[in-house]
XYZ file of C-alpha atoms in Angstrom:
204
model
C 91.130 -3.838 -78.060
C 93.874 -4.811 -80.785
C 95.077 -8.059 -78.516
C 91.769 -8.937 -78.004
C 91.616 -8.941 -82.168
C 94.486 -10.806 -82.892
C 93.840 -13.340 -80.138
C 90.780 -14.006 -81.824
C 92.074 -13.937 -85.109
C 94.352 -16.595 -84.149
C 92.084 -18.842 -83.145
C 89.778 -18.538 -86.344
C 92.980 -19.511 -88.063
C 95.109 -22.090 -86.363
C 99.137 -22.740 -87.046
C 99.484 -25.975 -88.481
C 102.297 -28.615 -87.374
C 104.558 -27.574 -84.698
C 107.809 -27.577 -83.367
C 109.193 -30.829 -82.338
C 110.565 -31.513 -78.728
C 113.951 -31.749 -78.632
C 115.217 -35.784 -79.975
C 118.590 -36.436 -78.208
C 120.876 -39.125 -80.364
C 121.201 -41.410 -77.702
C 119.777 -42.390 -74.002
C 121.284 -39.063 -71.954
C 117.823 -37.258 -71.185
C 120.091 -34.302 -70.582
C 122.892 -34.449 -72.868
C 123.759 -30.402 -72.952
C 124.203 -30.529 -69.278
C 127.574 -31.209 -69.853
C 127.982 -28.008 -71.467
C 129.137 -25.185 -70.052
C 128.675 -22.861 -73.360
C 126.017 -22.938 -76.523
C 127.158 -21.901 -79.910
C 124.475 -20.506 -82.068
C 124.944 -20.369 -85.790
C 123.102 -19.304 -88.590
C 120.336 -22.078 -90.500
C 121.976 -22.780 -93.758
C 119.679 -22.982 -96.682
C 118.903 -26.930 -97.440
C 114.664 -25.832 -99.604
C 114.155 -27.743 -102.228
C 111.252 -26.457 -103.430
C 112.338 -23.187 -104.837
C 111.298 -20.444 -107.481
C 113.941 -20.166 -110.417
C 115.074 -17.884 -113.211
C 114.431 -14.480 -112.156
C 113.195 -15.160 -109.284
C 116.259 -17.110 -107.952
C 118.317 -14.748 -106.358
C 115.685 -13.033 -104.384
C 114.468 -16.364 -102.911
C 118.188 -17.500 -102.076
C 118.896 -14.398 -100.052
C 115.786 -14.274 -98.571
C 116.093 -18.136 -96.880
C 119.906 -16.508 -95.810
C 118.079 -13.936 -94.642
C 115.840 -16.159 -92.132
C 118.309 -18.087 -90.970
C 120.557 -15.117 -89.562
C 117.252 -13.965 -87.953
C 116.551 -17.290 -86.348
C 119.701 -17.260 -84.934
C 119.580 -13.673 -83.646
C 116.116 -14.400 -82.267
C 117.324 -17.551 -80.746
C 120.605 -16.158 -78.984
C 118.139 -13.482 -77.867
C 115.625 -15.796 -76.184
C 118.444 -18.044 -74.690
C 120.211 -14.671 -73.365
C 117.224 -13.350 -71.517
C 115.855 -16.870 -69.767
C 116.794 -16.417 -66.335
C 117.135 -20.390 -66.263
C 119.855 -20.530 -68.692
C 122.708 -21.333 -66.664
C 125.746 -21.943 -69.333
C 127.032 -18.610 -71.622
C 125.509 -18.766 -75.084
C 128.232 -17.309 -78.224
C 127.953 -17.293 -81.594
C 131.933 -18.320 -82.054
C 133.423 -21.412 -80.483
C 135.514 -20.824 -77.551
C 139.244 -21.588 -78.118
C 139.298 -24.326 -74.818
C 136.277 -26.107 -72.631
C 133.897 -28.015 -73.821
C 130.997 -26.619 -76.057
C 127.905 -28.000 -77.904
C 127.202 -26.321 -81.393
C 123.028 -25.134 -82.069
C 123.158 -25.455 -86.513
C 120.726 -26.937 -89.059
C 119.175 -26.268 -92.008
C 115.691 -24.765 -93.473
C 113.975 -26.729 -95.178
C 111.039 -24.486 -96.332
C 110.218 -21.315 -96.703
C 107.783 -19.366 -97.821
C 107.241 -15.366 -97.217
C 104.158 -14.485 -98.800
C 102.125 -11.059 -100.024
C 99.525 -9.723 -98.023
C 97.399 -11.344 -100.790
C 98.675 -14.363 -101.040
C 98.534 -14.829 -97.283
C 94.732 -13.886 -96.855
C 94.029 -16.735 -99.937
C 96.177 -19.419 -97.998
C 96.589 -22.707 -99.361
C 99.914 -22.598 -102.068
C 100.174 -18.834 -100.421
C 100.687 -19.270 -96.987
C 103.715 -18.787 -95.312
C 105.711 -21.386 -94.478
C 108.802 -21.950 -92.452
C 110.322 -25.293 -91.830
C 114.112 -26.466 -90.505
C 116.070 -29.344 -88.661
C 117.771 -27.875 -86.048
C 120.522 -30.250 -84.667
C 123.071 -29.989 -81.458
C 126.442 -31.263 -81.453
C 129.719 -31.643 -80.080
C 131.555 -29.350 -81.260
C 134.960 -30.516 -80.486
C 134.395 -33.988 -81.827
C 131.096 -32.724 -84.214
C 129.185 -35.865 -82.679
C 125.013 -35.388 -82.669
C 123.765 -34.900 -79.672
C 119.991 -34.227 -80.745
C 117.561 -32.875 -83.029
C 114.656 -30.079 -83.140
C 111.915 -30.153 -86.026
C 110.130 -27.201 -86.976
C 107.459 -27.067 -89.161
C 105.614 -24.010 -89.176
C 102.694 -23.284 -91.567
C 99.997 -20.413 -92.044
C 96.323 -21.567 -92.321
C 95.208 -23.095 -95.493
C 91.846 -21.768 -95.014
C 91.458 -18.650 -96.536
C 90.734 -15.439 -94.041
C 92.374 -12.152 -92.151
C 93.513 -15.031 -89.643
C 96.337 -15.814 -92.050
C 98.018 -11.843 -92.168
C 99.135 -12.245 -88.728
C 101.261 -15.837 -89.445
C 103.603 -14.725 -91.635
C 107.558 -16.187 -92.234
C 108.332 -13.375 -89.420
C 106.245 -14.611 -86.676
C 107.194 -18.284 -87.607
C 110.784 -17.761 -87.089
C 110.622 -15.395 -83.833
C 107.660 -18.240 -82.503
C 110.006 -21.328 -83.626
C 113.127 -19.999 -81.326
C 111.507 -19.305 -78.154
C 110.260 -23.014 -78.827
C 113.529 -24.129 -79.371
C 114.634 -22.421 -76.469
C 113.110 -24.586 -74.928
C 113.855 -27.847 -75.446
C 117.116 -26.417 -75.516
C 117.863 -25.266 -71.383
C 115.037 -28.581 -71.145
C 117.778 -30.608 -73.099
C 120.635 -28.671 -70.884
C 118.559 -29.946 -67.309
C 118.407 -25.941 -66.852
C 114.803 -26.231 -67.383
C 111.551 -28.254 -66.538
C 108.915 -29.132 -68.958
C 106.037 -27.606 -66.560
C 107.884 -24.254 -66.539
C 107.569 -23.888 -70.656
C 104.268 -22.689 -70.099
C 100.906 -24.299 -70.971
C 101.690 -24.524 -74.370
C 105.127 -26.895 -72.945
C 102.800 -28.671 -70.207
C 99.870 -29.831 -73.199
C 103.165 -31.173 -75.194
C 104.573 -33.408 -72.264
C 101.068 -34.963 -71.850
C 100.008 -35.897 -75.307
C 103.323 -36.450 -77.137
C 105.428 -39.283 -76.817
C 109.194 -38.847 -76.331
C 111.770 -38.048 -73.352
């Protein structure tokens, strides 16, 4: 019964925006295929719209936690996917080729229950730019954009559209994009959401 209720809430209050497809920096369709190791680093704080005064320090701590949580979730999602054909680490290997998955948080708001219910300016938000680079040269291999917001429409549906759920969901979507870019997974095997993105979105 609870699962049905949550599903109805999600239908009633759709999340705004999306997680983009992997955008390669060059013409190679699977630029991560040559890298046997993916090193995942915490996202850094690059949020421009932020509180000042007494709330500034607490906000910075929240964003830092969000960046670390996203990295941890991404590592978990990658390692649990049977399609993965490469190692996932949090520190660079001493030898061999590796790609670094890093980036920055550009939008963040972790509201309370009242703010989430109201929506609009109080809705939760999580926006980030994920970059994948060659670990030895620093050359950009590709990017994935994240732009997730709760519904602007007031209502109970917003109560489950939290920054925490956005981070977990974004980690799963970025995981799929990385596996596709590595040639480990086909987009049609990422579920209905992945197939719809392939059908209606432009790109590789």
